[in-house]
Each structure stands twice: as structure tokens, then as C-alpha cells.
Amino acid sequence: MPKIAVYPGSFDPPTNGHLDVVRRAAKLAGTLYVAVATNTTKEPLFSVEERFALLEKITAGIPNVKVDRFDGLLIDYARTVGASAIFRGLRAVSDFEYEFQMALTNRRLNNEVETLFLMPSQDYSYLSSNIIKEVGRLGGDLSPFVPPEVAELMKRKHSGKGPGK
Ligand code: ADP
């Protein structure tokens, strides 16, 4: 099992599904870097700083997790922190093709880093950040889908009050 591993993502916002994968991956790795990708082509709802702060709060009880951020190639970031593995979550067959392409591309870039896939609990396998953002935008109850800190910030965003106001 990897001494150092990375769980990368956009985490816009982090969901109970992400947290489930973090918990599972942290049991397998010595140190797990949960790394926010900062250079995605997607236009995020939450700033990198907000996503970073949310991840720090919701993973605070897991001692071997470090929250970090990266831009540029994931495989280069993995090498920088000395990781031998990348964890990704697989929810359904629909995730598979993209994840398969990413894993093989990353292997071609660096054959020393393995991609490992984890399935979340079935309670979370339907959750996606995009659908949760839509529910939040339309004023729905987010408590079944995200940790309370995330629901709170989303509510503040949509009520027009910035963070901390
Ligand atoms: P990305 O933009 O890199 O796909 P996401 O934040 O959407 O970032 O997802 C990060 C990782 O977490 C991906 O491997 C994704 O498949 C996985 N993931 C997302 N939602 C869930 C969930 N509900 N359960 C398990 N894994 C998930």
C-alpha cells in the first residue's frame, strides 16, 4: 500500500461522496494529500481558497490527511510530494471511460505512479458536485449530500452574503 498518495479533484464543492473516498483512501495510505486542482477548464462556484478551507474543516479529524492545491500536471504534482499512487473515485460505469483514459495517460507520463480506484458507499454513489450546485442554487436542502460546513457556505453564497458575513 502507498506510503504517500494523492486524491486530486476539483471539489467544487466537496461532497459526502468525496469525504467517503477520503476516509477509505486514508486507511490505505500512510499520508494522503487531498489536492485541489486549480487550473481546470471548468468555471468553479467556489474559489480555490474556499474549497481548500472546506476540505481542511471536513477532514480535520483524519490525522494522516493533508489538504493541498496544485496547478499544472497532476503527475508532476504527485512526483513533487513523493506519491506512488493516485486515488480516484468511481461512482458508476459512466465515470469509467474518462478515468480509464486519464489513468493510462498518467501512466504513460510516469510509469512509477499507479492510479487506484475506490468505490464510495452506495449511499453516496449518485452524488455529483454539479447536481448539488443546482440543488443549492434552487434553494433545496443540501444536508443529505454535503457536510454541514459546505451546506452553510453554499447557503450564504446564494443569499448574497459573502463568506464570514
Ligand atoms: P474532477 O473534476 O477531477 O473529476 P471531482 O471533484 O468532480 O473532480 O471529483 C474528484 C474525484 O472524486 C473523481 O475521481 C470523481 O470520480 C470522484 N467523485 C466525485 N463524486 C464522487 C462520489 N459521490 N463518490 C465517489 N467518488 C466521487
XYZ file of C-alpha atoms and ligand atoms in Angstrom:
192
model
C 0.000 0.000 0.000
C 1.273 3.502 -0.811
C 3.253 5.411 1.824
C 2.247 8.658 0.138
C -0.790 9.046 -2.114
C -2.770 11.842 -3.728
C -6.532 12.207 -4.071
C -6.981 15.020 -6.603
C -10.162 16.732 -7.701
C -11.993 19.954 -8.340
C -14.032 19.539 -5.139
C -16.442 22.289 -6.245
C -17.805 21.763 -3.635
C -16.617 18.746 -1.616
C -19.485 16.288 -1.074
C -20.197 13.374 1.250
C -19.065 11.149 -1.655
C -15.639 12.816 -1.756
C -15.375 12.539 2.025
C -16.229 8.840 1.866
C -13.408 8.299 -0.651
C -11.010 10.362 1.509
C -11.785 8.166 4.536
C -11.258 4.953 2.568
C -8.064 6.182 0.907
C -6.653 7.450 4.220
C -6.978 3.935 5.642
C -4.815 2.583 2.832
C -2.137 5.269 2.529
C 0.483 6.432 5.022
C -0.094 10.073 4.128
C -2.912 11.181 1.856
C -2.704 14.516 0.046
C -6.185 15.725 -0.844
C -5.261 18.134 -3.626
C -7.481 20.808 -5.137
C -6.869 21.260 -8.863
C -6.581 24.980 -9.520
C -6.232 25.098 -13.284
C -9.294 23.234 -14.508
C -11.162 24.480 -17.547
C -14.396 24.382 -15.525
C -15.654 27.703 -14.126
C -15.899 26.987 -10.379
C -18.602 28.204 -7.997
C -16.215 28.092 -5.035
C -12.792 29.754 -5.126
C -9.709 27.608 -4.591
C -9.320 29.184 -1.138
C -12.908 28.276 -0.220
C -12.539 24.696 -1.448
C -9.228 24.371 0.383
C -10.711 25.731 3.633
C -13.785 23.478 3.370
C -11.621 20.391 2.808
C -9.444 21.315 5.779
C -12.509 21.608 8.005
C -14.197 18.389 6.913
C -11.031 16.272 7.045
C -9.753 17.744 10.329
C -10.493 14.518 12.207
C -8.406 12.319 9.895
C -4.801 12.573 11.116
C -2.918 11.383 8.020
C -4.715 13.713 5.581
C -3.046 16.865 4.283
C -5.020 19.289 2.156
C -3.053 20.889 -0.637
C -3.539 22.546 -4.032
C -1.795 22.148 -7.343
C -1.724 23.576 -10.810
C -0.121 22.042 -13.851
C 0.075 18.321 -14.433
C -1.205 16.025 -11.695
C 1.601 13.582 -12.349
C 4.199 16.326 -11.750
C 2.469 17.284 -8.511
C 2.448 13.614 -7.444
C 6.199 13.452 -8.024
C 6.764 16.675 -6.043
C 5.131 15.229 -2.924
C 6.752 11.810 -3.427
C 3.468 9.974 -4.055
C 3.465 6.475 -5.535
C -0.309 6.369 -6.044
C -3.244 8.490 -7.168
C -6.681 7.653 -5.793
C -9.799 8.372 -7.818
C -13.424 7.617 -7.014
C -15.600 5.517 -9.306
C -19.316 6.036 -8.906
C -20.769 4.277 -11.912
C -19.875 2.917 -15.316
C -20.299 6.451 -16.673
C -17.137 7.532 -14.782
C -15.119 4.684 -16.188
C -14.180 5.812 -19.671
C -12.795 9.194 -18.658
C -10.996 7.762 -15.635
C -9.527 4.949 -17.744
C -8.145 7.460 -20.263
C -6.712 9.655 -17.501
C -5.098 6.718 -15.716
C -3.418 5.403 -18.869
C -2.288 8.895 -19.903
C -0.780 9.442 -16.465
C 0.889 6.036 -16.610
C 2.427 6.979 -19.942
C 3.722 10.196 -18.392
C 5.106 8.424 -15.326
C 5.027 4.655 -15.035
C 6.049 4.773 -11.366
C 2.733 6.217 -10.163
C -0.259 3.858 -10.023
C -3.881 5.023 -10.211
C -6.121 3.238 -7.714
C -9.930 3.370 -7.847
C -12.220 3.307 -4.860
C -15.978 2.930 -4.810
C -17.886 5.069 -2.337
C -20.594 3.676 -0.126
C -23.747 3.058 -2.154
C -25.365 5.866 -0.134
C -23.140 8.361 -1.969
C -22.591 6.821 -5.370
C -25.211 9.053 -7.019
C -23.760 12.319 -5.722
C -22.152 14.816 -8.064
C -20.903 18.323 -7.309
C -22.757 19.654 -10.351
C -26.180 18.394 -9.301
C -25.567 19.568 -5.740
C -24.739 23.067 -7.041
C -28.041 23.060 -8.915
C -29.986 21.986 -5.809
C -28.231 24.758 -3.838
C -28.930 27.369 -6.469
C -32.620 26.496 -6.384
C -32.763 26.665 -2.595
C -33.052 22.936 -1.815
C -31.968 21.245 1.406
C -28.327 20.215 0.994
C -27.936 18.378 4.297
C -28.233 14.847 2.833
C -25.486 15.498 0.300
C -22.699 17.584 1.800
C -21.072 18.176 5.207
C -22.734 20.991 7.240
C -19.830 23.424 6.610
C -20.359 23.098 2.856
C -24.146 23.497 3.102
C -23.658 26.607 5.232
C -21.264 28.303 2.786
C -23.459 27.422 -0.181
C -26.469 28.950 1.577
C -24.516 32.140 2.278
C -23.387 32.374 -1.319
C -26.902 32.092 -2.639
C -28.339 34.514 -0.124
C -25.937 37.133 -1.480
C -23.857 37.287 1.710
C -20.177 36.588 1.201
C -18.226 34.171 3.392
C -17.933 35.287 7.004
C -20.688 37.910 6.745
P -12.663 16.142 -11.217
O -13.058 17.462 -11.794
O -11.190 15.932 -11.090
O -13.379 14.946 -11.786
P -14.314 15.992 -8.865
O -14.162 16.888 -7.707
O -15.576 16.052 -9.645
O -13.051 16.308 -9.715
O -14.033 14.505 -8.434
C -12.814 14.098 -7.866
C -12.779 12.593 -7.792
O -13.789 12.149 -6.885
C -13.049 11.866 -9.104
O -12.301 10.669 -9.113
C -14.532 11.575 -9.039
O -14.876 10.455 -9.827
C -14.681 11.279 -7.560
N -16.025 11.519 -7.061
C -16.824 12.578 -7.270
N -18.019 12.421 -6.643
C -17.950 11.211 -6.026
C -18.872 10.442 -5.241
N -20.094 10.855 -4.991
N -18.439 9.263 -4.794
C -17.197 8.812 -5.079
N -16.303 9.456 -5.812
C -16.669 10.644 -6.288
